[in-house]
XYZ file of C-alpha atoms in Angstrom:
707
model
C 6.190 12.476 155.764
C 9.338 13.893 154.063
C 10.193 17.544 154.673
C 9.498 20.017 151.901
C 12.642 20.995 149.941
C 14.361 24.188 151.063
C 14.487 25.773 147.607
C 17.191 28.332 146.899
C 18.305 30.054 143.711
C 21.752 31.157 142.606
C 23.194 32.801 139.490
C 26.922 32.503 138.851
C 29.318 33.120 135.931
C 30.460 30.279 133.655
C 33.423 31.024 131.393
C 34.731 29.071 128.430
C 31.448 28.220 126.651
C 31.615 28.790 122.894
C 28.561 27.085 121.394
C 25.165 25.565 122.070
C 26.712 22.162 122.723
C 28.854 23.680 125.507
C 25.750 25.280 126.976
C 23.776 22.026 126.814
C 26.584 20.047 128.435
C 26.975 22.445 131.380
C 23.197 22.592 131.815
C 22.900 18.809 131.762
C 25.745 18.466 134.283
C 24.044 20.843 136.713
C 20.558 19.396 136.181
C 21.715 15.876 137.045
C 23.180 16.858 140.424
C 21.160 15.512 143.400
C 19.071 18.284 144.922
C 18.941 20.441 141.771
C 15.384 21.050 140.582
C 16.224 23.182 137.529
C 19.218 24.697 135.760
C 19.343 27.243 132.955
C 22.649 28.116 131.282
C 22.909 31.237 129.113
C 25.503 31.269 126.336
C 25.116 34.997 125.704
C 25.690 36.076 129.305
C 28.068 33.201 130.159
C 26.163 32.396 133.318
C 24.053 29.708 134.971
C 20.938 30.015 137.136
C 20.228 27.018 139.350
C 17.270 26.287 141.636
C 18.235 23.717 144.245
C 17.420 22.205 147.631
C 19.779 23.965 150.049
C 19.548 20.999 152.441
C 20.733 18.554 149.763
C 23.417 20.424 147.831
C 25.784 23.297 148.675
C 26.457 26.174 146.236
C 30.158 25.244 146.143
C 29.189 21.784 144.888
C 27.524 23.420 141.888
C 30.686 25.391 141.160
C 32.874 22.291 141.540
C 30.660 20.336 139.141
C 31.091 22.978 136.433
C 34.827 23.292 136.996
C 35.190 19.504 136.757
C 33.812 19.665 133.205
C 36.641 21.964 132.096
C 34.649 25.194 132.164
C 35.289 27.892 134.764
C 32.758 28.938 137.408
C 32.920 30.789 140.698
C 30.531 31.772 143.456
C 29.128 35.296 143.152
C 30.270 37.768 145.780
C 27.562 38.168 148.455
C 28.410 41.865 148.838
C 28.877 42.813 145.189
C 25.945 44.579 143.575
C 24.533 43.559 140.217
C 25.865 46.828 138.800
C 29.375 45.952 140.019
C 29.057 42.408 138.634
C 28.043 43.787 135.246
C 30.940 46.260 135.191
C 33.360 43.426 136.040
C 31.868 41.270 133.257
C 32.191 44.188 130.823
C 35.875 44.543 131.760
C 36.492 40.823 131.220
C 34.568 40.813 127.931
C 36.584 43.779 126.671
C 39.845 42.005 127.519
C 38.664 38.795 125.824
C 37.567 40.766 122.753
C 40.983 42.427 122.398
C 42.756 39.058 122.731
C 40.461 37.483 120.120
C 41.001 40.378 117.728
C 44.803 40.041 117.966
C 44.751 36.270 117.437
C 42.341 36.577 114.522
C 44.431 39.274 112.822
C 47.679 37.311 113.206
C 46.056 34.073 112.016
C 44.489 35.614 108.903
C 47.792 37.328 108.053
C 49.630 34.025 108.536
C 47.065 32.330 106.310
C 47.615 34.889 103.552
C 51.366 34.305 103.791
C 50.890 30.532 103.635
C 48.583 30.855 100.633
C 51.206 32.939 98.828
C 53.844 30.256 99.405
C 51.671 27.334 98.254
C 53.039 27.311 94.641
C 56.405 26.297 96.159
C 55.064 23.815 98.711
C 57.006 20.943 97.125
C 60.301 22.525 98.169
C 61.434 21.011 101.505
C 62.297 24.385 103.047
C 58.853 25.749 102.166
C 57.119 22.663 103.604
C 59.046 22.968 106.866
C 58.246 26.665 107.089
C 54.533 26.088 106.388
C 54.421 23.285 108.964
C 56.087 25.538 111.557
C 53.701 28.419 110.726
C 50.684 26.136 111.044
C 51.969 24.691 114.329
C 52.559 28.193 115.732
C 49.025 29.219 114.791
C 47.583 26.084 116.366
C 49.532 26.385 119.623
C 49.212 30.157 120.077
C 46.107 31.469 118.338
C 44.070 28.247 118.373
C 45.245 26.739 121.638
C 41.851 27.104 123.333
C 40.140 24.931 120.705
C 42.395 21.973 121.469
C 42.309 22.443 125.243
C 38.508 22.570 125.251
C 38.232 19.653 122.827
C 40.470 17.516 125.056
C 38.461 18.503 128.127
C 35.232 17.554 126.341
C 36.719 14.202 125.299
C 37.736 13.442 128.909
C 34.118 14.024 129.932
C 32.776 11.919 127.045
C 31.084 14.802 125.292
C 31.757 17.077 122.304
C 31.191 20.639 121.148
C 32.224 23.124 118.465
C 35.816 23.015 119.724
C 35.799 19.283 118.969
C 34.872 19.937 115.331
C 37.526 22.643 114.871
C 40.200 20.576 116.630
C 39.376 17.451 114.625
C 39.289 19.297 111.304
C 42.513 21.263 111.746
C 44.329 18.477 113.569
C 43.507 15.947 110.865
C 44.576 18.386 108.136
C 47.874 19.133 109.901
C 48.883 15.511 110.491
C 47.696 14.485 107.020
C 49.974 17.183 105.584
C 52.912 15.934 107.657
C 52.422 12.386 106.387
C 51.492 13.063 102.757
C 54.305 13.289 100.229
C 52.147 15.251 97.793
C 49.074 17.041 99.232
C 49.445 19.562 102.049
C 46.732 21.533 103.830
C 48.822 23.809 106.049
C 47.231 26.940 104.594
C 43.786 25.411 105.262
C 44.712 24.757 108.904
C 45.806 28.373 109.383
C 42.867 29.896 107.515
C 40.321 27.693 109.304
C 41.621 28.880 112.675
C 41.864 32.461 111.407
C 38.322 32.572 110.056
C 36.860 30.869 113.126
C 38.662 33.373 115.373
C 37.565 36.238 113.130
C 33.977 35.023 113.423
C 34.355 34.763 117.201
C 35.685 38.336 117.263
C 32.804 39.737 115.226
C 30.366 37.691 117.300
C 31.847 38.993 120.579
C 31.582 42.565 119.326
C 27.964 42.098 118.291
C 27.092 40.311 121.558
C 28.432 43.278 123.537
C 25.915 45.463 121.699
C 23.014 43.173 122.635
C 23.843 43.714 126.324
C 24.229 47.486 125.926
C 21.175 48.205 128.101
C 22.631 46.247 131.022
C 25.969 47.973 130.522
C 24.406 51.429 130.382
C 22.302 50.823 133.509
C 25.285 49.439 135.429
C 27.305 52.543 134.603
C 24.632 54.764 136.161
C 25.645 53.696 139.675
C 28.273 56.130 141.028
C 31.168 54.630 142.960
C 31.200 57.310 145.671
C 28.730 59.632 147.384
C 28.964 62.968 149.200
C 27.815 62.386 152.771
C 26.882 65.349 154.995
C 28.534 64.720 158.395
C 28.847 67.326 161.172
C 28.332 70.178 158.751
C 30.951 68.887 156.299
C 30.858 66.942 153.029
C 32.759 63.639 153.154
C 33.278 61.576 149.982
C 32.397 57.969 150.863
C 32.480 54.719 148.820
C 28.984 53.736 147.793
C 29.180 50.368 149.584
C 29.845 52.096 152.908
C 26.645 54.163 152.947
C 24.079 53.540 155.697
C 20.329 54.033 155.767
C 19.478 57.500 156.985
C 22.721 59.093 155.783
C 22.307 62.665 154.568
C 23.693 62.904 151.023
C 24.530 65.828 148.739
C 24.019 65.932 144.968
C 25.659 68.849 143.171
C 24.640 69.966 139.671
C 25.743 67.430 137.069
C 26.223 64.605 139.602
C 24.309 61.355 139.818
C 22.047 60.581 142.757
C 23.925 57.995 144.837
C 20.966 56.180 146.459
C 17.190 56.187 146.644
C 16.063 58.870 149.046
C 13.823 61.804 149.989
C 14.817 65.420 149.361
C 15.321 67.434 152.549
C 16.140 70.790 150.983
C 17.080 72.307 147.657
C 15.336 72.378 144.299
C 16.396 70.927 140.973
C 15.292 68.918 137.952
C 16.484 65.318 137.706
C 16.953 63.369 134.469
C 15.374 59.941 135.060
C 15.323 58.879 131.397
C 17.691 55.901 131.697
C 15.445 54.335 134.337
C 11.978 55.314 133.127
C 12.382 56.164 129.452
C 10.856 59.580 130.224
C 12.940 62.226 128.377
C 11.712 65.268 130.337
C 13.593 66.010 133.608
C 11.427 65.745 136.732
C 11.282 68.676 139.169
C 12.402 67.884 142.715
C 11.725 69.830 145.903
C 11.651 69.043 149.643
C 9.594 65.876 150.128
C 10.203 64.568 146.587
C 11.576 61.066 146.100
C 14.847 60.666 144.206
C 16.234 57.503 142.629
C 19.818 56.288 142.705
C 21.581 56.512 139.346
C 19.514 59.433 138.020
C 21.271 62.656 136.975
C 20.854 65.885 138.927
C 20.589 68.677 136.368
C 21.191 72.154 137.745
C 20.356 72.673 141.429
C 21.980 71.299 144.579
C 19.964 68.729 146.561
C 20.339 67.435 150.097
C 18.501 64.136 150.634
C 18.197 61.276 153.104
C 19.052 57.737 151.921
C 15.995 55.474 152.232
C 17.190 52.426 150.246
C 20.667 51.011 149.628
C 22.253 48.088 147.815
C 19.841 45.458 146.534
C 16.814 47.489 147.712
C 17.414 50.453 145.373
C 15.278 50.933 142.277
C 18.333 50.715 140.004
C 19.402 47.356 141.458
C 15.858 45.980 141.196
C 15.627 47.047 137.546
C 19.039 45.541 136.840
C 17.970 42.293 138.523
C 14.729 42.114 136.540
C 16.540 42.840 133.281
C 19.334 40.343 134.005
C 16.871 37.631 135.047
C 14.796 38.239 131.919
C 17.894 37.726 129.773
C 18.985 34.649 131.733
C 15.677 32.784 131.490
C 15.134 30.657 128.415
C 12.185 31.127 126.113
C 10.130 28.033 125.200
C 11.297 28.440 121.604
C 14.839 27.654 122.751
C 13.868 24.053 123.518
C 14.094 23.047 119.847
C 17.637 24.399 119.591
C 18.604 22.629 122.839
C 17.321 19.275 121.571
C 19.199 19.621 118.279
C 22.396 20.833 119.967
C 22.476 17.847 122.314
C 23.143 15.453 119.399
C 24.549 17.839 116.809
C 28.325 17.367 117.139
C 28.337 13.526 117.283
C 26.112 13.441 114.178
C 28.455 15.802 112.303
C 31.513 13.686 113.204
C 29.681 10.622 111.915
C 28.769 12.444 108.673
C 32.397 13.511 108.174
C 33.547 9.905 108.628
C 30.918 8.687 106.144
C 31.949 11.380 103.674
C 35.580 10.229 103.747
C 34.577 6.561 103.540
C 32.295 7.100 100.533
C 34.225 9.763 98.593
C 37.819 9.165 99.716
C 38.065 12.968 99.734
C 39.983 14.195 102.745
C 39.190 17.810 101.854
C 35.424 17.150 101.834
C 35.558 15.386 105.204
C 37.404 18.332 106.772
C 34.923 20.745 105.173
C 32.019 18.834 106.769
C 33.667 19.167 110.177
C 34.281 22.917 109.965
C 31.099 23.960 108.120
C 28.825 22.659 110.886
C 27.803 25.416 113.261
C 26.026 24.716 116.553
C 26.842 28.294 117.622
C 24.115 29.869 115.503
C 21.462 27.626 117.064
C 22.679 28.436 120.564
C 22.568 32.172 119.901
C 19.340 32.304 117.880
C 16.888 32.856 120.750
C 19.066 34.357 123.546
C 20.454 37.045 121.224
C 16.934 38.154 120.294
C 15.809 38.138 123.937
C 18.776 40.244 125.030
C 18.287 42.784 122.254
C 14.514 42.997 122.830
C 14.631 43.253 126.620
C 17.409 45.838 126.369
C 15.341 47.929 123.967
C 12.344 47.532 126.277
C 14.329 48.727 129.304
C 15.235 51.938 127.484
C 11.503 52.468 126.872
C 10.620 51.971 130.553
C 9.427 48.360 130.074
C 10.671 45.350 132.036
C 9.865 41.865 130.702
C 10.010 39.049 133.252
C 11.644 36.577 130.830
C 11.702 35.266 127.286
C 8.480 33.356 127.850
C 6.756 36.676 128.604
C 7.838 37.930 125.176
C 6.424 34.847 123.504
C 3.157 35.013 125.421
C 2.605 38.713 124.804
C 3.266 38.342 121.079
C 0.189 36.104 120.714
C -2.290 38.279 122.642
C -5.601 39.081 120.933
C -7.560 40.482 123.921
C -6.472 43.024 126.509
C -8.396 43.709 129.724
C -7.789 47.018 131.522
C -8.497 47.704 135.154
C -9.867 51.257 135.517
C -8.695 52.853 138.751
C -4.942 53.437 138.774
C -4.496 51.994 135.299
C -6.628 53.883 132.797
C -7.063 56.605 135.415
C -4.358 58.220 137.528
C -5.298 56.260 140.625
C -5.433 59.291 142.904
C -9.145 60.016 143.213
C -10.269 63.215 144.902
C -13.628 64.095 146.441
C -15.318 66.585 144.149
C -18.257 67.228 146.501
C -20.097 65.922 149.548
C -23.865 66.033 149.821
C -25.224 65.499 153.343
C -28.702 64.043 153.878
C -31.433 66.395 155.037
C -31.240 67.162 158.727
C -27.709 65.719 159.130
C -24.741 67.724 160.446
C -22.279 67.710 157.481
C -19.192 68.376 159.621
C -19.977 65.603 162.084
C -20.731 63.152 159.261
C -17.446 63.982 157.519
C -15.489 63.442 160.735
C -17.080 60.046 161.363
C -16.568 58.957 157.732
C -12.940 60.144 157.558
C -12.125 58.458 160.877
C -13.391 55.119 159.557
C -11.766 55.459 156.119
C -8.434 56.353 157.700
C -7.950 52.645 158.454
C -8.572 51.585 154.841
C -5.886 51.386 152.129
C -8.404 51.791 149.293
C -7.763 54.862 147.058
C -11.386 56.026 147.446
C -11.094 55.812 151.225
C -7.918 57.878 151.195
C -9.668 60.490 149.050
C -12.269 60.904 151.816
C -9.491 61.288 154.411
C -7.754 63.978 152.337
C -11.050 65.810 151.846
C -11.629 66.177 155.596
C -8.251 66.513 157.381
C -9.789 67.399 160.776
C -8.677 65.472 163.944
C -9.852 61.874 163.686
C -11.811 59.874 166.225
C -10.981 56.368 167.523
C -12.500 53.413 165.654
C -13.594 50.067 167.103
C -14.374 46.873 165.222
C -13.086 48.116 161.878
C -13.826 45.706 159.037
C -12.863 46.090 155.373
C -15.435 44.684 152.941
C -13.369 43.896 149.795
C -14.811 45.470 146.690
C -17.725 46.951 148.658
C -16.616 49.344 151.434
C -15.919 49.333 155.178
C -17.704 49.464 158.522
C -16.923 50.073 162.174
C -17.926 51.915 165.331
C -16.712 55.523 165.585
C -17.254 57.502 168.781
C -20.111 55.153 169.697
C -21.820 55.386 166.286
C -22.150 52.537 163.800
C -20.689 53.815 160.513
C -21.039 52.083 157.143
C -19.507 53.517 153.976
C -19.252 52.089 150.468
C -21.121 51.230 147.292
C -24.853 51.628 146.818
C -25.211 47.834 146.679
C -23.675 47.523 150.130
C -26.091 49.954 151.750
C -29.061 48.580 149.843
C -28.141 45.111 151.048
C -28.362 46.473 154.596
C -31.873 47.843 153.847
C -30.756 51.490 153.894
C -32.787 53.694 151.553
C -30.697 55.845 149.184
C -31.529 58.748 146.874
C -31.803 57.891 143.181
C -28.418 58.325 141.416
C -27.955 60.293 138.193
C -28.036 57.982 135.171
C -25.175 59.786 133.367
C -22.910 59.999 136.421
C -19.246 60.352 135.410
C -17.973 60.492 138.979
C -17.907 57.602 141.436
C -20.456 57.863 144.249
C -19.878 56.270 147.642
C -22.519 56.455 150.340
C -22.323 56.832 154.104
C -24.802 55.573 156.713
C -24.710 56.345 160.428
C -26.568 54.165 162.912
C -28.472 52.471 160.072
C -29.687 55.658 158.341
C -28.429 57.318 155.150
C -26.196 60.283 156.071
C -24.634 61.544 152.841
C -22.803 60.797 149.605
C -19.345 61.578 148.263
C -18.821 62.351 144.574
C -15.286 61.216 143.743
C -13.431 61.980 140.524
C -10.368 60.147 139.227
C -8.760 61.799 136.212
C -8.104 59.695 133.125
C -4.397 59.408 132.321
C -3.409 61.694 129.419
C -2.039 58.747 127.410
C -4.917 56.305 127.952
C -7.061 57.294 124.957
C -4.139 57.219 122.521
C -3.006 53.825 123.842
C -6.497 52.343 123.446
C -6.760 53.653 119.863
C -3.398 52.087 118.916
C -4.338 48.742 120.477
C -7.646 48.692 118.636
C -5.876 49.571 115.366
C -3.638 46.530 115.978
C -6.766 44.347 115.943
C -6.978 43.737 119.686
C -10.226 43.401 121.592
C -10.148 45.927 124.460
C -12.263 45.437 127.616
C -12.661 47.746 130.613
C -13.047 45.776 133.852
C -13.719 47.513 137.155
C -15.264 47.169 140.562
C -16.681 50.675 140.132
C -20.331 51.426 139.439
C -21.781 50.923 135.967
C -22.500 54.585 135.149
C -18.993 55.752 136.020
C -17.334 52.893 134.172
C -19.361 53.508 131.009
C -18.654 57.239 131.107
C -14.898 56.579 131.288
C -15.132 53.914 128.570
C -17.017 56.278 126.268
C -14.316 58.909 126.677
C -11.637 56.346 125.788
C -13.498 54.698 122.923
C -13.936 51.332 124.676
C -17.203 49.556 123.872
C -16.963 46.513 126.166
C -17.446 47.373 129.849
C -17.787 45.042 132.832
C -18.484 46.931 136.079
C -19.341 46.174 139.717
C -16.889 43.254 139.704
C -15.404 41.939 142.949
C -11.760 40.683 142.952
C -12.874 37.081 142.426
C -14.986 38.241 139.484
C -11.919 39.632 137.704
C -10.301 36.215 137.863
C -13.533 34.587 136.658
C -13.597 36.876 133.617
C -10.036 35.906 132.615
C -10.993 32.234 132.913
C -14.163 32.750 130.874
C -12.231 34.512 128.107
C -9.763 31.616 128.070
C -12.625 29.142 127.735
C -13.753 31.102 124.665
C -10.307 30.649 123.095
C -9.032 34.173 123.712
C -5.378 34.878 124.482
C -5.634 37.495 127.181
C -3.416 40.210 128.628
C -4.523 41.879 131.860
C -3.287 45.373 132.774
C -3.680 46.520 136.360
C -1.961 48.063 139.343
C -3.561 46.972 142.593
C -3.591 44.045 144.997
C -7.093 43.192 143.809
C -5.677 42.729 140.303
C -2.944 40.248 141.268
C -4.986 37.012 140.774
C -6.200 38.181 137.358
C -2.676 39.291 136.361
C -1.304 35.873 137.287
C -4.091 33.983 135.481
C -3.821 35.967 132.239
C -1.579 34.800 129.410
C 0.375 38.002 130.033
C 0.062 40.311 133.037
C 0.996 43.988 132.645
C 1.580 45.913 135.878
C 2.176 49.605 136.449
C 5.175 50.040 138.744
C 3.333 52.667 140.763
C 1.009 49.900 141.924
C 1.324 47.368 144.713
C 4.402 45.116 144.723
C 2.268 41.988 144.590
C 0.797 43.145 141.277
C 4.275 43.554 139.811
C 5.304 40.132 141.145
C 2.357 38.531 139.340
C 3.015 40.270 136.022
C 4.833 39.341 132.829
C 5.632 42.967 132.036
C 6.166 45.939 134.330
C 5.792 49.548 133.184
C 8.448 51.559 135.007
C 6.455 54.745 134.485
C 2.646 54.991 134.404
C 2.395 55.730 130.669
C -0.095 53.458 128.927
C 1.442 54.130 125.524
C 4.078 51.651 126.688
C 1.458 48.869 126.429
C 1.235 48.895 122.596
C 5.021 49.369 122.546
C 5.374 46.172 124.584
C 3.091 44.255 122.217
C 4.863 45.512 119.087
C 8.268 44.720 120.547
C 7.157 41.230 121.632
C 5.795 40.466 118.164
C 9.007 41.707 116.520
C 11.167 39.703 118.963
C 9.325 36.459 118.276
C 9.625 37.082 114.518
C 13.382 37.509 114.892
C 13.663 34.372 117.064
C 11.886 32.343 114.375
C 14.031 33.857 111.626
C 17.198 33.076 113.563
C 16.192 29.477 114.244
C 15.124 28.959 110.646
C 18.355 30.279 109.157
C 20.518 28.449 111.726
C 18.826 25.140 110.864
C 18.592 25.906 107.131
C 22.284 26.802 107.041
C 23.328 23.418 108.449
C 20.793 21.452 106.389
C 22.087 23.007 103.138
C 25.789 23.582 103.827
C 26.727 20.218 105.354
C 25.564 18.246 102.256
C 27.274 20.830 100.025
C 30.537 20.251 101.865
C 30.111 16.473 101.756
C 29.607 16.600 97.977
C 32.839 18.543 97.501
C 31.315 21.923 96.639
C 33.151 23.703 99.474
C 36.832 23.576 100.330
C 37.765 23.722 104.047
C 38.801 27.401 103.928
C 35.477 28.574 102.479
C 33.665 26.269 104.896
C 35.401 27.922 107.866
C 34.527 31.393 106.590
C 30.889 30.436 106.031
C 30.624 28.821 109.480
C 31.996 31.924 111.179
C 29.596 34.236 109.402
C 26.531 32.135 110.253
C 26.666 32.862 113.990
C 27.546 36.508 113.365
C 24.501 36.877 111.104
C 22.196 35.594 113.862
C 23.469 38.179 116.350
C 23.387 41.005 113.788
C 19.811 40.105 112.852
C 18.876 40.245 116.542
C 20.465 43.676 116.905
C 17.760 45.084 114.629
C 15.496 44.904 117.685
C 17.717 47.412 119.491
C 16.828 50.012 116.872
C 13.214 48.984 116.275
C 10.850 51.922 115.721
C 7.586 51.481 117.607
C 5.669 54.552 116.459
């Protein structure tokens, strides 16, 4: 039996891609390597993510395969943080943008000069000067088009560079050979307008990644470490767990940690979207990258490097922008054959019309760039906007899935409520010692992770007794032997199942009741209250106004669940549900044709979150719930749920608009060029603006109002 593949995943930069055809070629090259199970190449971020069998292919082989195609790739540094990688990419993008801007400006100016000299193009001196000016523009400003086109030809493929190189090259050599017609000004203007479009596109693309840039800049490069009574400034990558750090007023927190002494308010808005500074005191948790407002804090580092909250958020945001949305598949299929088809159409145009100008116009009007940018640009803008609101989408598919939701199922405890229940009262059975009963119950519950169990422990903080044979009963309660006594604590159904008689509960009970039995006899009941989150009611109202069906699903008792639902305005309630029952409900809703989102925070919610069309997890919940979710709320504010839905719907609208206009542009403009309605210069200008328009349309998502 063959061994299971040792799957690994790597993300590395790929430089030199300019259009969707480039992206498709690099992706195809990586996908066809032995041992590679999947490859996704992102034109916007100039990177590739590859899942591969580590026993069959080495990471360096992936890099070599990309470099062999003429594009540039390198292995990521194992010690460099995502923040540092982003800052390095920003530096490189800024340098590339400045170089593009200079080449575009010089080319357009040269084109204007050439156009002014065209009335005298018959004079030999003018022709020589125009030829030299065109050649200079081609070799200096447009050199990359010809280098990339040659590289593509060597690898038996083609891309946008091929079209530009063919169009301008043909026009240049035709002008050299023709005794009458010259197109030197067209050569220069085509290169100038394409470079100008690339410049505008690069500027707009930098804005779509503004959230990543802003988050990366939150990470300070140094930290103040308290050593032997002195402050020592230390590079951030040299910190160690347990180091004692100092944050002065106005400085950023260097690492995740716990405050030892001092008091201050910390601005966490860039990480959570929460505009109000959070008070910190000894025992409070602080997050790396947040801004200390006015007081000095001394804190112990509890997480460094990839384990910090900032790095995890950056990773989630980067991965979301790297992953392709299903809608991108159409663009990928078209891009794979686009350039060869355009070259064929240009050849047919020349053969049928004998118009050299029309053939060149066909070559330069075609724009695979817009199709390549249509979906990724919208995803980057939407996920960046979401991050500033305290929302983290897993990927583009999560956006698409959430946009189509018509039903949302809310867990109660820790989602609609604050998830920190407290015992409001304890009522001992007649003839039972309340103190002894509380001690036995708290000792048993101390071994349980359930929020209700921990509420019992907090209610009775007396010294605990040893427990034997502890057993958690998922969704029901717990049992064990404490100090020689058999103790059972949990729901009424659990005790009734064990033939233990209970007092009749109140029919309008708002609080949760859990019962305790000792040695097979009823011993008392705890009334436990869990406050509803302040934003829950408003969030439910907005979701209902959007036409969504809202369901409350809980393992809690019926009376408590209905009381909470009534306060929130929810009419559909399903209570007393075990973890498997939550999953069954999602499946039943699917069978009815519903498109379901599940919002929860606990381990018990993970199967339902994973089974739903879109899972929404509160970051305060268990890590497994976040891992199973499509969307993570960085702060426990349920108003972010309708924000996520509105943003997803807007993002999908923009993706469709972008794809439509990218396809419509080529369908309309290529025939117009073939029929002689566009000269090559206007064709180049129109082609450049098409990709810019797609990115600019996507940028509307960065400013989308969600209230």
